[in-house]
Coordinates of C-alpha atoms in Angstrom, one line a residue:
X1 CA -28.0 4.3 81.6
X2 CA -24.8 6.4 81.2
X3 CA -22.3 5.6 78.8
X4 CA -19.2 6.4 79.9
X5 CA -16.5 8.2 78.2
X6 CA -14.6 4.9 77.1
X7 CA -17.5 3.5 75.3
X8 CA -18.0 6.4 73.6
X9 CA -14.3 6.0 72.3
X10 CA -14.8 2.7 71.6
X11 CA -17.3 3.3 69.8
X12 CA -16.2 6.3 67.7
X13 CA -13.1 4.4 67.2
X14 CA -15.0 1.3 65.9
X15 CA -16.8 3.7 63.5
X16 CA -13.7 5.2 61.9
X17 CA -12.7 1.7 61.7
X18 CA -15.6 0.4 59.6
X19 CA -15.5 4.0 57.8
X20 CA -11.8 3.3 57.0
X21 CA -12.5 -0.2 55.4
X22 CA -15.2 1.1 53.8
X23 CA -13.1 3.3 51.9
X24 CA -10.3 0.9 51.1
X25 CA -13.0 -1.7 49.6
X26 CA -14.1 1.1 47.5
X27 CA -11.0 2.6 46.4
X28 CA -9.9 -1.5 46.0
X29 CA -12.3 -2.1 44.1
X30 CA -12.4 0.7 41.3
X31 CA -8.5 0.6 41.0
X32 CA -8.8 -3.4 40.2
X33 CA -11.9 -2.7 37.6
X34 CA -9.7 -0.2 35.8
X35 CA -6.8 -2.5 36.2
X36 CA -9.1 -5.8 34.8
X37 CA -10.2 -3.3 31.5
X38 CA -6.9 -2.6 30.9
X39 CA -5.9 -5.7 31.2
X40 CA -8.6 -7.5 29.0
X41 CA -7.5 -4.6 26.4
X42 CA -4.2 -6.2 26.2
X43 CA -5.0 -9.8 26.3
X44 CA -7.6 -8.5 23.0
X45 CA -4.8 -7.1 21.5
X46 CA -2.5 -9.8 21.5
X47 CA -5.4 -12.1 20.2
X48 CA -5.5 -10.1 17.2
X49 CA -1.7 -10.3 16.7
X50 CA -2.2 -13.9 17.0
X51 CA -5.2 -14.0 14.6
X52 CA -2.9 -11.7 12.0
X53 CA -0.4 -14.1 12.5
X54 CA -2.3 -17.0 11.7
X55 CA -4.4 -15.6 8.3
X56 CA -0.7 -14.4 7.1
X57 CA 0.6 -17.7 7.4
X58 CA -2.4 -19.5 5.8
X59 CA -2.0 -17.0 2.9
X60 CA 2.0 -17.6 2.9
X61 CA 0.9 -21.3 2.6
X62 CA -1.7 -21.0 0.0
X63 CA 1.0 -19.0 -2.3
X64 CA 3.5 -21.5 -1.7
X65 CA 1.2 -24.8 -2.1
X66 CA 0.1 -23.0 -6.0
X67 CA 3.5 -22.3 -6.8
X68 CA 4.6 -25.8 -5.8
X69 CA 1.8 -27.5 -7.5
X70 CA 2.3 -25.1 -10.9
X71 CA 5.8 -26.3 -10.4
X72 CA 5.0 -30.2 -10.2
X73 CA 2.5 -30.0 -13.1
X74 CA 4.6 -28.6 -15.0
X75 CA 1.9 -25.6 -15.4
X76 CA 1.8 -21.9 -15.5
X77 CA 0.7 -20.7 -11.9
X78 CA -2.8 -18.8 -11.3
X79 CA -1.5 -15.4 -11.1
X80 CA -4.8 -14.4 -10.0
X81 CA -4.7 -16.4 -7.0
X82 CA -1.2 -15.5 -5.9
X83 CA -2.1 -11.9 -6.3
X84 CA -5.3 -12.4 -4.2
X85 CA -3.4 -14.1 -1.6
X86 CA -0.5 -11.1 -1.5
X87 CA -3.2 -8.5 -0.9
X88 CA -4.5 -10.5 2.0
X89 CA -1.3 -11.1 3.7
X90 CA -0.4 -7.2 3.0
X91 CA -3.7 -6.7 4.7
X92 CA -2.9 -8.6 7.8
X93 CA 0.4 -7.3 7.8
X94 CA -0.5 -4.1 7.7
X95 CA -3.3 -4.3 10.5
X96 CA 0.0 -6.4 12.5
X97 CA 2.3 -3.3 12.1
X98 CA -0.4 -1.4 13.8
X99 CA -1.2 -3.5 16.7
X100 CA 2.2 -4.0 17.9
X101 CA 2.1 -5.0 22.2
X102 CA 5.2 -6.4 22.9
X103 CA 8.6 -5.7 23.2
X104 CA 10.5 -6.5 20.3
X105 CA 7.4 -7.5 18.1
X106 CA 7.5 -4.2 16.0
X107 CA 10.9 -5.6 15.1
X108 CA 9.9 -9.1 14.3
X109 CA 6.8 -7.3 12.4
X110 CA 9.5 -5.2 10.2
X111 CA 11.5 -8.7 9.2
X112 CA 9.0 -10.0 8.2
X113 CA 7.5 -7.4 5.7
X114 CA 11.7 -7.2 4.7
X115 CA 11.3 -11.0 4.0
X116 CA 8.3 -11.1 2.3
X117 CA 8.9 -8.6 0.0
X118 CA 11.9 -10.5 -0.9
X119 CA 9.9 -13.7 -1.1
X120 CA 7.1 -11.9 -3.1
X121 CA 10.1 -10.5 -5.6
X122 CA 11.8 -13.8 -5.5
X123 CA 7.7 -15.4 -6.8
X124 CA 7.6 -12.5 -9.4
X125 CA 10.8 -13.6 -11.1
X126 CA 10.2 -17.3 -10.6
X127 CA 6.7 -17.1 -12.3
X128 CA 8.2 -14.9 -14.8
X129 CA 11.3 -17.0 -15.1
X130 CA 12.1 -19.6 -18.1
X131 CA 13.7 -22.6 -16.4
X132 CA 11.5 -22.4 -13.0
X133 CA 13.2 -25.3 -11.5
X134 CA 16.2 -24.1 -10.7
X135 CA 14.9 -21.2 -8.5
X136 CA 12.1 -23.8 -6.6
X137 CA 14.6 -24.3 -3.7
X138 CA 15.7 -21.1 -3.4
X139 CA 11.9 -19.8 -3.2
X140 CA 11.6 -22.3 -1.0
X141 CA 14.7 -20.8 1.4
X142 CA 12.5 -17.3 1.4
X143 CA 9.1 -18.9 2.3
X144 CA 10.9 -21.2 5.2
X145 CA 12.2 -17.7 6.6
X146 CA 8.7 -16.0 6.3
X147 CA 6.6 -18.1 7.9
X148 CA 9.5 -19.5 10.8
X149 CA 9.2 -15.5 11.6
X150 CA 5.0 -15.7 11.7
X151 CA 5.4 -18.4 14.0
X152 CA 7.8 -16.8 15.9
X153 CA 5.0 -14.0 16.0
X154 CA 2.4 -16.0 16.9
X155 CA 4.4 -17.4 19.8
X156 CA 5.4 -14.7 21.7
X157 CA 1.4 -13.4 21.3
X158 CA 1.0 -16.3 22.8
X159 CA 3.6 -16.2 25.6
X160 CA 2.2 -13.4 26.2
X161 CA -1.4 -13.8 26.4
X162 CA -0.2 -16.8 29.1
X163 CA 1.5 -14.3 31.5
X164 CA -0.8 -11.4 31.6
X165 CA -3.9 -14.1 32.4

């Protein structure tokens, strides 16, 4: 049987075809892998933020709830702990500054290393003070503007991780 000159066409044509697809599921398929990796890097990234977040705010809390307590027992606070408790937030804050994946977070992150330094200073003098009472409230001003900036933080990781899954 002769095949005509159309059928070879056809065929030929049909082979490019399947070649062509070929190609595109290939090329398709290495451009989304690299895309998913980068991706998941991100979405990893941002769960650290959020973990950071989180351990910096449980140590903000844990300094607060001691002072609070010394303050309401009328007893000296645990320097100890609160100085424990400041090396672990400057930890996390730290490891923060340096995994900064969002626009405007490496602002947010310097805020809130400008407020808690301020909040640390303002726990150095209060611990150091003579009449403690009177400064409770406005200690209590600092930490409220701390940790409203860690949850701010913590949101927009959040947000985040959201839109890019």
């Amino acid at each position: 049987m002769k095949t005509s000159i159309r059928s070879k066409r056809f065929t030929m044509g049909m082979v490019l075809f399947l070649v062509i697809i070929l190609l595109l599921s290939i090329s398709s398929a290495y451009y989304l892998n690299r895309l998913s990796s980068k991706t998941s890097a991100i979405l990893k990234e941002n769960h650290y933020s959020v973990v950071y977040a989180r351990d910096m705010s449980e140590d903000l809390l844990n300094i607060n709830q001691g002072i609070i307590n010394c303050f309401l027992t009328n007893k000296n606070p645990d320097t100890l702990i609160i100085n424990k408790e400041f090396k672990l937030f400057n930890k996390s804050l730290k490891l923060e500054k340096n995994n900064i994946t969002e626009i405007g977070e490496d602002v947010l992150a310097a805020n809130i290393e400008t407020n808690y330094n301020d909040y640390r200073d303002s726990v150095v003098k209060f611990i150091n003070s003579p009449n403690p009472a009177v400064k409770v409230l406005y200690l209590q001003n600092k930490f409220d503007s701390v940790y409203h900036q860690l949850m701010l933080l913590s949101q927009m990781n959040e947000k985040a991780i959201e839109e890019k899954n």
